Amino acid sequence: MLQLRVARTRRTALIGLAAALAVSLTACAESERDTGGGQEGGTLVFGATGAPSNFDPFYASDGETFRVTRQMFENLVGIKPGTAELEPELATKWESSPDGKTWTFTLREGVNFHDGTPFNADAVCKNFERMYGQTGAGATAALSYYWIENFGGFSDGANPSLYQGCTAENPTTVKLELTRFTATFPTMLSQDSFAMQSPKAMDEFQANNVKAQGDSFVFSEYARSHPTGTGPFKFTSYDEANGTIELARNDQYWGDKAKLNKLIFRVIEDETARKQALEAGDIDGYDFPAPADWDSLKAGGYNLQIRDPFNILYLGITQKNNPALKDLKVRQALAYAIDRESLVKSVMPENSEVATQFYPSSVDGYADDVQKYSYDPDRAKQLLREAGHPNLTVELWWPSQVTRPYMPNPQAIFGAIKEDLEGAGITVKPISKPWAGGYLDQVEVADAQLFLLGWTGDYNSPENFIGTFFGTTENQFWTSGSPWGQQLATAIEDADSTVDAAEREAKYQQINRDLMSKYIPAIPLSHSPPAIVVSPEVQGLVPSPLTKEEFAAVSVSSPE
Amino acid sequence: MLQLALVVVVLSVLIFGWLRLLPGGPVSALLGDRGTAESRAELTDALGLNDPIFVQYFAFLGRAITGDFGTSTGVSPGKPAMELFLERFPATIELSIAAILIALIGAIPLGYLAARRRGGWLDNAGVVGSMIGISIPIFFLAFLLKYILSIKLGWLPTGGRQSADIEATRVTGFFVLDGLLTREWDAAWDALEHLLLPALALASIPFAVIFRITRASVLDVMDEDYVRTARSKGLTRRIIRDRHILRNAMLPVVTTVGLQTGALLSGAVLTETVFSWQGVGQALAIGFERKDYPVLQVVIIAAAMAYVLVNLLVDLSYAVIDPRIRTAQKVS
């Protein structure tokens, strides 16, 4: 009995201790909730497919980061909603000198950053000097991808830069000087990375303080929790433990104020989980629903919007490892052997189009009269015989563990192409590797022979497509394997530096014709549109071909 | 302790080498289809991935001693891997505790009852049910639960740890506890609602295993001489149950609970992925997809440590349950 009593006393003491602990914890755990605050505009919760890398768009290159920063930041030039066309944003107009190297921007008046500091010519120059002045880790492609792609080098002079200088003529006039003319300017400034950020906030929170540490990068205080732009939404918080990013309406916005009170992005990594979250009403929409789900989403009453395609899927050809592929007739035979009509109909999502050249028709320099290759296996066989390769054997590489908007189902695409090639008497050796598990590693260093890959355009520019593909000769296509490789690269560079717009357009059209008749460095397959889906309560979402949706005009009617 | 240190060192070598020998890597994961030959080479260099593996390993070890375990490249780029782990660990612990509680509270009484009424309907249903519980793939069960309870019936949320629009104060990282501590009752309730489905899914295997072990163990013990003696002495059923049957039957059960708790992490990878639960298991799954070396290293090593520690606790609890072990320790 005594023993029992002791045990009971011990138990009581334990409970007492636990209670005391709980009380003391409660004492130091105060709710930080602010009470009050109107809810009139409503809240939209949008499902993101991944966590943003940081909130400083200059150091980002991924869509999930830009989806968030786009709502908070603005650029000198903007994109008209629903199109790929330029429109004024923070600059109301711009004009260039006759040689196209000096650009004068007239800035919008009465614009303030979220921290209350004014947006003016001085701020623009500080932004450009900041981007141009990157050093160390900040000057690597992993962080400054878009600067390097568009402007080239930095102020250290290690690589030539497009950027020359910036002058604030007066508070609303800014002059940007370039080292050469390029047709991509000023359109390139519409890219999210070149957003205008508050110089004061960038100083205060040491925006440039990025470091390569060990085997990764460390972002600045600014990039993690103090992004400060001029846009219709401003940053509230990033709750990493719950995977939610919260933005609030900027009530001091210069233009039409956002309709929503709050805009929340919730990270849901799993594709099926996103769909289910929408169906259960946990989120109000998400991006890139799988084409296989399109019909069931539409049937469920959801507002599924298919964008205009602004991408390209191609069958890449590496002219390095298989000598037969250096023969134009062999490459033409491949083009004839593939039934792209049926590929687009049976494997690609609704509203996909057969690609006749390397970019969609909405991009400048598109040529209607390129040589077309309709499905003709007999012609393919004949061309192979003429080339002396009647029993051609090729490796066909395709990636697993990935879906891209231009390639929603790599395995099915591979299957269709393999069958077509075999139909033309070609022996296909399939090689499959995980996307980030060897595929890109090897394809990019020209280890493949035939391979599936594609590209989503950043902005309306031929340079962004064919310049990326064929502007250099020793990449995945290895066009240096053929005598015309350098010639093609030079022609693209020449077109880009042609100041006269009509002349430039003609040059690009000619390049597209040559690409499809004289060169065929790869076989364009299709343009396939990505979709975005929102619940029926969501109004005002304008899908963007560039997948750059803005949520300022979006509202949500409460279902309750 | 020595055992623990040894496990960590051996494992760190294995993990480090193995991750880097797999094809592909963080460069492809980071640059994707936008990488060019130059930018890829530059990034590989910046990340120090060109050095021989053992040079990389000693650099890692050198930094690890100073408490720097690298920064995430894929799961949450730029965040120190250890910070990421510590931030996500409460989520996984919260889920695991909930799952193991469900399993314990449900399975032990059920297992005992099934054994006492051997051959009865409860026993038969339990045996069949636990067979299903063990054999059903956890992601399938998770989907099934989610489909019925949240999508069709709308009773529970489909995923996440808390509703996106709830304003909750974070104290410990255990969301339910935080809500209670700060007296934000709605936040606590909301977190609890989010917790229930993933915890149920995760509990399925431990529940079934613990049920079967309890049942078998109680059946064994009931046939022992001392139980018969106790009965013939005229002791009450309750005393026989508490002191003689349960206490003796609990030893194998405790071992099983320990092993199952350790094994929860593998179940958590699937459950957390299906329910977008921002825990360590999800970090592991995403880390593999995006080749996030630092995060994978920290998570796998920490998981191994947790496994060792749980089993140490189990060893200690034997002494509490079995007086013979206590005496043996005292004598030696």
Coordinates of N, CA and C in Angstrom, one line a residue, chain A residues 4 21-22 25-36 39 43 45 49-54 61-62 139-142 145-146 148-149 212-219 224 238-244 246 262 264-270 272-282 401 404 406 433-442 444-445 453-458 464 468 472 474-476, chain B residues 16 20 22-40 42-43 46-49 56 60 63 68-80 83-84 87-88 91 143 146-147 150-151 156-173 175 177-178 180-187 194 243 273-276 278 282 286 289-291 293-294 297:
Chain A
L4 N 2.3 2.0 -3.3 CA 1.3 2.5 -4.2 C 1.1 4.0 -3.9
L21 N 4.8 24.0 -16.0 CA 5.5 24.2 -17.2 C 4.7 24.8 -18.3
A22 N 3.5 24.3 -18.4 CA 2.5 24.8 -19.4 C 2.2 26.2 -19.1
L25 N 5.1 28.5 -19.9 CA 5.2 28.6 -21.3 C 4.2 29.6 -21.9
T26 N 3.0 29.4 -21.4 CA 1.9 30.3 -21.8 C 2.2 31.7 -21.5
A27 N 2.8 31.9 -20.3 CA 3.2 33.3 -19.9 C 4.1 33.9 -20.9
C28 N 5.0 33.1 -21.5 CA 6.0 33.8 -22.4 C 5.6 33.7 -23.8
A29 N 4.5 33.0 -24.1 CA 4.0 32.8 -25.5 C 2.8 33.7 -25.7
E30 N 3.0 35.0 -26.1 CA 1.9 35.9 -26.3 C 1.5 35.8 -27.8
S31 N 0.2 35.9 -28.0 CA -0.3 35.9 -29.4 C 0.2 37.2 -30.0
E32 N 0.7 37.1 -31.3 CA 1.2 38.3 -32.0 C 0.2 38.7 -33.0
R33 N -1.0 38.2 -32.9 CA -2.0 38.5 -33.9 C -2.5 39.9 -33.8
D34 N -2.6 40.6 -34.9 CA -3.2 42.0 -34.8 C -4.7 41.8 -35.0
T35 N -5.4 42.4 -34.2 CA -6.9 42.3 -34.3 C -7.4 43.4 -35.2
G36 N -8.5 43.2 -35.7 CA -9.1 44.2 -36.6 C -8.6 44.0 -38.0
Q39 N -11.7 43.1 -44.3 CA -11.6 41.9 -45.2 C -12.4 42.2 -46.5
T43 N -9.6 37.4 -50.1 CA -8.2 36.8 -50.1 C -8.2 35.7 -51.2
V45 N -6.1 32.5 -52.6 CA -5.0 31.6 -52.3 C -4.6 30.8 -53.5
T49 N 3.8 25.7 -57.3 CA 4.4 24.3 -57.5 C 5.7 24.1 -56.7
G50 N 6.2 25.2 -56.2 CA 7.5 25.1 -55.4 C 7.7 26.3 -54.6
A51 N 8.7 26.2 -53.7 CA 9.0 27.4 -52.9 C 9.8 28.4 -53.8
P52 N 9.6 29.7 -53.6 CA 10.5 30.7 -54.3 C 11.9 30.6 -53.8
S53 N 12.9 30.9 -54.6 CA 14.2 30.8 -54.2 C 14.6 32.0 -53.3
N54 N 14.1 33.2 -53.6 CA 14.2 34.3 -52.7 C 13.3 35.4 -53.3
S61 N 15.8 33.1 -61.3 CA 15.6 32.7 -62.7 C 14.5 31.7 -62.9
D62 N 13.8 31.5 -61.8 CA 12.7 30.4 -61.9 C 11.3 31.0 -61.7
A139 N 27.9 37.7 -59.5 CA 28.2 37.8 -60.9 C 28.2 36.4 -61.6
T140 N 27.7 35.4 -60.9 CA 27.6 34.1 -61.6 C 26.3 33.8 -62.2
A141 N 26.2 32.9 -63.2 CA 25.0 32.7 -63.9 C 23.9 32.1 -63.0
A142 N 24.3 31.4 -61.9 CA 23.3 30.8 -61.1 C 22.5 31.9 -60.4
Y145 N 21.5 35.2 -63.8 CA 21.2 34.5 -65.1 C 20.8 35.5 -66.1
Y146 N 19.7 36.3 -65.8 CA 19.1 37.1 -66.8 C 20.0 38.3 -67.2
I148 N 23.3 38.2 -67.3 CA 24.4 37.6 -68.2 C 23.8 37.3 -69.5
E149 N 22.6 36.7 -69.6 CA 22.0 36.3 -70.8 C 21.7 37.6 -71.7
A212 N 28.7 32.8 -52.1 CA 28.8 31.4 -52.3 C 29.4 30.7 -51.1
Q213 N 28.6 29.9 -50.5 CA 29.1 29.3 -49.2 C 29.1 27.8 -49.4
G214 N 30.2 27.1 -49.2 CA 30.3 25.7 -49.3 C 29.8 25.4 -50.7
D215 N 28.7 24.5 -50.8 CA 28.3 24.1 -52.1 C 26.9 24.8 -52.4
S216 N 26.7 26.0 -52.0 CA 25.5 26.7 -52.3 C 25.6 28.2 -52.2
F217 N 24.5 28.9 -52.2 CA 24.5 30.4 -52.1 C 23.7 30.8 -50.9
V218 N 24.1 31.9 -50.3 CA 23.3 32.5 -49.2 C 22.8 33.9 -49.7
F219 N 21.5 34.1 -49.5 CA 20.9 35.3 -50.0 C 20.9 36.4 -48.9
R224 N 15.5 37.9 -48.6 CA 14.7 36.9 -47.8 C 13.5 37.6 -47.3
Y238 N 6.6 35.5 -45.2 CA 6.8 34.2 -45.8 C 6.9 33.2 -44.6
D239 N 5.9 32.4 -44.5 CA 5.8 31.5 -43.4 C 6.3 30.1 -43.9
E240 N 7.6 30.0 -43.8 CA 8.2 28.8 -44.4 C 7.7 27.5 -43.7
A241 N 7.4 27.5 -42.4 CA 7.0 26.3 -41.7 C 5.7 25.8 -42.3
N242 N 4.9 26.8 -42.8 CA 3.6 26.4 -43.4 C 3.6 26.5 -44.9
G243 N 4.7 26.9 -45.5 CA 4.8 27.0 -46.9 C 3.8 28.0 -47.6
T244 N 3.7 29.2 -46.9 CA 2.8 30.2 -47.5 C 3.5 31.5 -47.6
E246 N 2.6 35.6 -48.1 CA 1.5 36.4 -48.0 C 1.8 37.8 -48.5
K262 N -5.7 40.5 -49.8 CA -4.6 39.7 -49.6 C -4.4 38.7 -50.7
I264 N -2.3 35.2 -51.3 CA -1.5 34.2 -50.7 C -1.0 33.1 -51.6
F265 N 0.2 32.8 -51.6 CA 0.7 31.7 -52.4 C 1.0 30.6 -51.5
R266 N 0.4 29.4 -51.8 CA 0.7 28.3 -50.9 C 1.4 27.2 -51.7
V267 N 2.5 26.8 -51.2 CA 3.4 25.8 -51.9 C 2.8 24.4 -51.7
I268 N 2.5 23.8 -52.9 CA 2.0 22.4 -52.9 C 2.8 21.7 -54.0
E269 N 3.8 21.0 -53.5 CA 4.8 20.4 -54.5 C 4.2 19.4 -55.4
D270 N 3.2 18.6 -54.8 CA 2.7 17.5 -55.6 C 1.6 17.9 -56.5
T272 N -0.9 16.1 -58.0 CA -2.2 15.6 -57.6 C -2.8 16.4 -56.4
A273 N -1.9 16.6 -55.5 CA -2.3 17.3 -54.3 C -2.8 18.7 -54.6
R274 N -2.2 19.4 -55.6 CA -2.7 20.7 -56.0 C -4.1 20.6 -56.5
K275 N -4.4 19.6 -57.4 CA -5.7 19.4 -58.0 C -6.7 19.2 -56.8
Q276 N -6.3 18.3 -55.9 CA -7.3 18.0 -54.8 C -7.5 19.2 -53.9
A277 N -6.5 20.0 -53.7 CA -6.6 21.2 -52.9 C -7.6 22.1 -53.5
L278 N -7.6 22.2 -54.8 CA -8.5 23.1 -55.5 C -9.9 22.5 -55.4
E279 N -10.0 21.2 -55.6 CA -11.4 20.6 -55.5 C -12.0 20.7 -54.2
A280 N -11.1 20.7 -53.1 CA -11.7 20.8 -51.8 C -11.8 22.2 -51.3
G281 N -11.5 23.1 -52.2 CA -11.6 24.5 -51.9 C -10.6 25.1 -51.0
D282 N -9.5 24.4 -50.8 CA -8.4 24.9 -50.0 C -7.6 26.0 -50.7
Q401 N 11.4 11.7 -65.2 CA 11.2 12.5 -64.0 C 11.1 14.0 -64.3
R404 N 7.5 19.5 -68.7 CA 7.7 20.9 -69.0 C 6.5 21.3 -69.8
Y406 N 6.3 22.6 -72.6 CA 6.4 22.3 -74.0 C 6.5 20.7 -74.1
K433 N 17.3 9.0 -69.3 CA 18.0 9.4 -68.0 C 17.1 10.4 -67.3
P434 N 17.1 10.4 -66.0 CA 16.4 11.4 -65.2 C 16.8 12.8 -65.6
W435 N 15.9 13.7 -65.7 CA 16.1 15.1 -66.1 C 17.3 15.7 -65.4
A436 N 17.3 15.8 -64.0 CA 18.4 16.4 -63.3 C 19.3 15.3 -62.8
G437 N 19.1 14.1 -63.3 CA 19.9 12.9 -62.9 C 20.8 12.5 -64.1
G438 N 21.3 13.4 -64.9 CA 22.2 13.0 -66.0 C 21.8 13.4 -67.4
Y439 N 20.5 13.6 -67.6 CA 20.0 13.9 -68.9 C 20.5 15.3 -69.4
L440 N 20.2 16.3 -68.6 CA 20.7 17.7 -69.0 C 22.2 17.7 -69.0
D441 N 22.8 17.1 -68.0 CA 24.3 17.1 -67.9 C 24.9 16.7 -69.2
Q442 N 24.3 15.6 -69.8 CA 25.0 15.0 -71.0 C 24.5 15.6 -72.2
E444 N 23.6 18.7 -72.7 CA 24.2 20.1 -72.8 C 25.6 20.0 -73.3
V445 N 26.3 19.0 -73.0 CA 27.7 18.9 -73.4 C 27.8 18.0 -74.7
L453 N 14.0 18.1 -76.3 CA 14.2 19.3 -75.5 C 13.4 20.4 -76.0
G454 N 13.3 21.5 -75.3 CA 12.5 22.6 -75.8 C 12.9 23.9 -75.0
W455 N 12.0 24.9 -75.2 CA 12.3 26.2 -74.6 C 11.0 27.0 -74.5
T456 N 10.9 27.7 -73.4 CA 9.8 28.7 -73.2 C 10.3 30.1 -73.4
G457 N 9.7 30.9 -74.2 CA 10.2 32.2 -74.5 C 10.1 33.1 -73.3
D458 N 11.1 34.0 -73.1 CA 11.0 35.0 -72.0 C 10.3 36.2 -72.4
N464 N 15.7 35.5 -78.5 CA 15.5 34.7 -77.3 C 15.3 33.2 -77.7
T468 N 19.4 31.8 -78.7 CA 19.8 30.8 -77.7 C 20.2 29.5 -78.2
T472 N 25.5 30.1 -80.6 CA 26.8 29.6 -80.3 C 26.9 28.2 -81.0
E474 N 29.0 25.4 -80.1 CA 29.4 24.3 -79.4 C 28.5 24.0 -78.2
N475 N 27.2 23.9 -78.5 CA 26.3 23.6 -77.4 C 25.7 22.2 -77.7
Q476 N 24.4 22.0 -77.2 CA 23.8 20.7 -77.4 C 23.7 20.3 -78.9
Chain B
F16 N 27.7 11.1 -48.3 CA 28.4 12.1 -49.1 C 28.9 11.5 -50.4
R20 N 27.1 11.9 -54.5 CA 27.9 12.5 -55.6 C 28.2 11.5 -56.7
L22 N 25.9 9.5 -57.8 CA 24.7 9.4 -58.7 C 24.9 10.3 -59.9
P23 N 24.3 9.9 -61.0 CA 24.4 10.8 -62.2 C 23.6 12.1 -61.9
G24 N 24.0 13.1 -62.7 CA 23.3 14.4 -62.5 C 23.8 15.1 -61.3
G25 N 23.1 16.2 -60.9 CA 23.5 16.9 -59.8 C 22.8 18.2 -59.7
P26 N 23.1 19.0 -58.7 CA 22.4 20.3 -58.4 C 22.5 21.3 -59.6
V27 N 23.6 21.1 -60.4 CA 23.7 22.1 -61.5 C 22.6 22.0 -62.5
S28 N 22.2 20.7 -62.8 CA 21.1 20.5 -63.7 C 19.8 20.9 -63.0
A29 N 19.7 20.6 -61.8 CA 18.5 20.9 -61.0 C 18.3 22.4 -61.0
L30 N 19.4 23.2 -60.8 CA 19.3 24.6 -60.7 C 19.0 25.3 -62.0
L31 N 19.8 24.9 -63.0 CA 19.7 25.7 -64.3 C 18.6 25.1 -65.2
G32 N 18.3 23.8 -65.1 CA 17.3 23.3 -65.9 C 17.6 23.4 -67.4
D33 N 16.5 23.6 -68.2 CA 16.8 23.7 -69.6 C 17.4 25.1 -70.0
R34 N 17.7 26.0 -69.1 CA 18.3 27.3 -69.4 C 19.8 27.2 -69.3
G35 N 20.3 26.1 -68.8 CA 21.8 26.1 -68.7 C 22.5 26.0 -70.0
T36 N 23.6 26.7 -70.1 CA 24.4 26.6 -71.3 C 25.7 25.9 -70.8
A37 N 26.5 25.5 -71.7 CA 27.8 24.8 -71.4 C 28.6 25.7 -70.4
E38 N 28.7 27.0 -70.8 CA 29.5 27.9 -69.9 C 28.9 28.0 -68.5
S39 N 27.6 28.3 -68.5 CA 27.0 28.6 -67.2 C 27.0 27.4 -66.3
R40 N 26.9 26.2 -66.9 CA 27.0 25.0 -66.2 C 28.4 24.8 -65.6
E42 N 30.6 27.0 -65.0 CA 30.8 28.1 -64.0 C 30.2 27.7 -62.7
L43 N 29.0 27.2 -62.8 CA 28.2 26.9 -61.5 C 28.9 25.7 -60.8
A46 N 31.7 27.1 -59.1 CA 31.3 27.9 -57.9 C 30.9 27.0 -56.7
L47 N 30.2 25.9 -57.0 CA 29.8 25.0 -56.0 C 30.9 24.0 -55.5
G48 N 32.0 24.1 -56.1 CA 33.1 23.3 -55.7 C 33.0 21.8 -56.1
L49 N 32.1 21.5 -57.1 CA 31.9 20.2 -57.4 C 32.9 19.6 -58.3
Q56 N 36.2 17.4 -51.3 CA 34.9 17.9 -51.0 C 34.5 17.5 -49.6
F60 N 33.7 19.7 -46.4 CA 32.4 19.6 -45.7 C 32.6 19.3 -44.2
R63 N 33.8 22.4 -42.3 CA 32.7 23.3 -42.1 C 31.7 22.8 -41.0
D68 N 28.5 24.5 -39.6 CA 28.0 24.9 -40.9 C 27.8 23.7 -41.8
F69 N 26.6 23.3 -42.0 CA 26.3 22.1 -42.8 C 26.0 22.3 -44.2
G70 N 26.3 23.5 -44.7 CA 26.0 23.9 -46.1 C 24.7 24.5 -46.2
T71 N 24.3 25.1 -47.4 CA 23.0 25.7 -47.5 C 22.3 25.0 -48.6
S72 N 21.0 25.0 -48.5 CA 20.1 24.3 -49.4 C 20.2 24.8 -50.8
T73 N 20.3 23.9 -51.8 CA 20.3 24.4 -53.2 C 18.9 24.2 -53.9
G74 N 18.1 23.3 -53.3 CA 16.9 23.0 -54.1 C 15.6 23.1 -53.2
V75 N 15.6 22.6 -52.0 CA 14.4 22.6 -51.2 C 14.0 24.0 -50.8
S76 N 14.9 24.8 -50.3 CA 14.7 26.2 -50.0 C 16.0 26.9 -50.2
P77 N 16.3 27.2 -51.5 CA 17.6 27.7 -51.8 C 18.1 28.8 -51.0
G78 N 19.4 28.7 -50.5 CA 20.0 29.7 -49.7 C 19.8 29.6 -48.2
K79 N 18.9 28.7 -47.8 CA 18.7 28.5 -46.4 C 19.7 27.5 -45.9
P80 N 20.4 27.8 -44.7 CA 21.3 26.8 -44.2 C 20.6 25.5 -43.9
E83 N 19.4 24.8 -40.4 CA 18.3 25.7 -40.1 C 17.0 25.1 -40.7
L84 N 17.1 24.7 -41.9 CA 15.9 24.1 -42.6 C 15.5 22.9 -41.9
E87 N 13.8 23.7 -38.6 CA 12.5 24.4 -38.8 C 11.5 23.3 -39.2
R88 N 11.9 22.3 -40.0 CA 10.9 21.3 -40.4 C 10.8 20.1 -39.5
A91 N 7.6 19.8 -37.4 CA 6.4 19.3 -38.2 C 6.4 17.8 -38.3
F143 N -4.2 8.7 -50.1 CA -5.1 9.2 -51.2 C -6.5 8.9 -50.9
K146 N -7.9 10.9 -48.1 CA -8.0 12.3 -48.6 C -9.2 12.5 -49.5
Y147 N -9.3 11.5 -50.4 CA -10.4 11.6 -51.4 C -11.8 11.5 -50.7
S150 N -11.8 14.5 -47.4 CA -11.7 15.9 -47.7 C -12.3 16.3 -49.0
I151 N -12.2 15.5 -50.0 CA -12.7 16.0 -51.3 C -14.2 15.7 -51.4
L156 N -12.3 17.6 -43.8 CA -11.0 17.9 -43.4 C -10.2 18.5 -44.6
P157 N -9.2 19.4 -44.3 CA -8.4 20.0 -45.4 C -7.6 18.9 -46.1
T158 N -7.2 19.2 -47.4 CA -6.5 18.2 -48.2 C -5.0 18.2 -47.9
G159 N -4.5 19.3 -47.3 CA -3.0 19.2 -47.1 C -2.6 20.5 -46.4
G160 N -1.3 20.6 -46.2 CA -0.7 21.7 -45.5 C -0.8 21.5 -44.0
R161 N -0.2 22.4 -43.2 CA -0.3 22.3 -41.8 C -1.3 23.2 -41.1
Q162 N -1.7 24.2 -41.9 CA -2.6 25.2 -41.3 C -3.2 25.9 -42.5
S163 N -4.4 26.4 -42.3 CA -5.0 27.2 -43.4 C -4.2 28.4 -43.8
A164 N -4.1 28.7 -45.0 CA -3.2 29.8 -45.5 C -3.6 31.2 -44.9
D165 N -4.9 31.4 -44.7 CA -5.3 32.7 -44.3 C -5.5 32.9 -42.8
I166 N -5.1 31.9 -42.0 CA -5.2 32.0 -40.6 C -3.9 32.7 -40.1
E167 N -4.1 33.6 -39.2 CA -2.9 34.3 -38.6 C -2.5 33.6 -37.3
A168 N -1.5 32.9 -37.4 CA -1.1 32.2 -36.2 C 0.3 32.6 -35.7
T169 N 0.5 32.7 -34.4 CA 1.8 33.1 -33.9 C 2.6 31.8 -33.7
R170 N 3.8 31.9 -34.1 CA 4.7 30.7 -34.0 C 5.5 30.8 -32.8
V171 N 5.5 29.7 -32.0 CA 6.3 29.7 -30.8 C 7.3 28.5 -30.8
T172 N 6.8 27.3 -30.9 CA 7.6 26.1 -30.8 C 7.8 25.5 -32.1
G173 N 6.9 25.8 -33.1 CA 7.0 25.1 -34.4 C 6.0 23.9 -34.4
F175 N 2.4 23.3 -34.3 CA 1.4 24.2 -34.6 C 0.2 24.1 -33.6
L177 N 0.3 22.9 -30.5 CA 0.8 23.4 -29.2 C 0.9 24.9 -29.2
D178 N 1.4 25.4 -30.3 CA 1.5 26.9 -30.4 C 0.1 27.6 -30.2
L180 N -2.4 26.4 -28.6 CA -2.8 26.3 -27.2 C -2.1 27.3 -26.3
L181 N -0.8 27.4 -26.6 CA 0.0 28.3 -25.7 C -0.4 29.7 -25.9
T182 N -0.6 30.1 -27.1 CA -1.0 31.5 -27.3 C -2.5 31.8 -27.2
R183 N -3.2 30.8 -26.8 CA -4.7 30.8 -26.7 C -5.3 31.3 -28.0
E184 N -4.7 31.0 -29.2 CA -5.4 31.2 -30.4 C -6.1 29.9 -30.7
W185 N -7.2 29.7 -30.1 CA -7.9 28.4 -30.2 C -8.3 28.0 -31.6
D186 N -8.7 29.0 -32.4 CA -9.0 28.7 -33.8 C -7.8 28.1 -34.6
A187 N -6.6 28.7 -34.3 CA -5.4 28.3 -34.9 C -5.1 26.9 -34.5
H194 N -5.8 19.8 -39.7 CA -4.8 19.5 -40.7 C -4.0 18.3 -40.4
R243 N -1.0 -6.2 -13.5 CA 0.3 -6.5 -12.9 C 0.9 -7.7 -13.6
T273 N 4.5 14.0 -48.5 CA 4.4 14.4 -49.9 C 3.0 14.5 -50.3
V274 N 2.2 13.5 -49.9 CA 0.8 13.5 -50.3 C 0.0 14.6 -49.7
F275 N 0.4 15.0 -48.4 CA -0.4 16.0 -47.7 C 0.3 17.3 -47.7
S276 N 1.3 17.6 -48.5 CA 2.0 18.8 -48.6 C 2.4 19.2 -47.1
Q278 N 4.9 20.3 -44.5 CA 6.2 20.9 -44.6 C 7.2 20.3 -43.6
Q282 N 9.2 15.4 -46.4 CA 9.0 16.1 -47.7 C 10.3 16.7 -48.2
I286 N 11.8 16.1 -51.9 CA 12.2 17.2 -52.8 C 13.7 17.2 -53.0
E289 N 14.8 14.8 -55.6 CA 14.4 15.3 -56.9 C 15.3 16.4 -57.4
R290 N 15.7 17.3 -56.5 CA 16.5 18.5 -56.9 C 17.9 18.3 -56.6
K291 N 18.3 17.2 -56.1 CA 19.7 16.9 -55.8 C 20.3 17.9 -54.8
Y293 N 22.2 18.3 -52.1 CA 23.2 17.6 -51.3 C 23.1 18.0 -49.8
P294 N 23.3 19.3 -49.5 CA 23.4 19.6 -48.1 C 22.2 19.2 -47.3
Q297 N 22.1 15.4 -46.8 CA 23.1 15.0 -45.9 C 22.6 15.2 -44.4

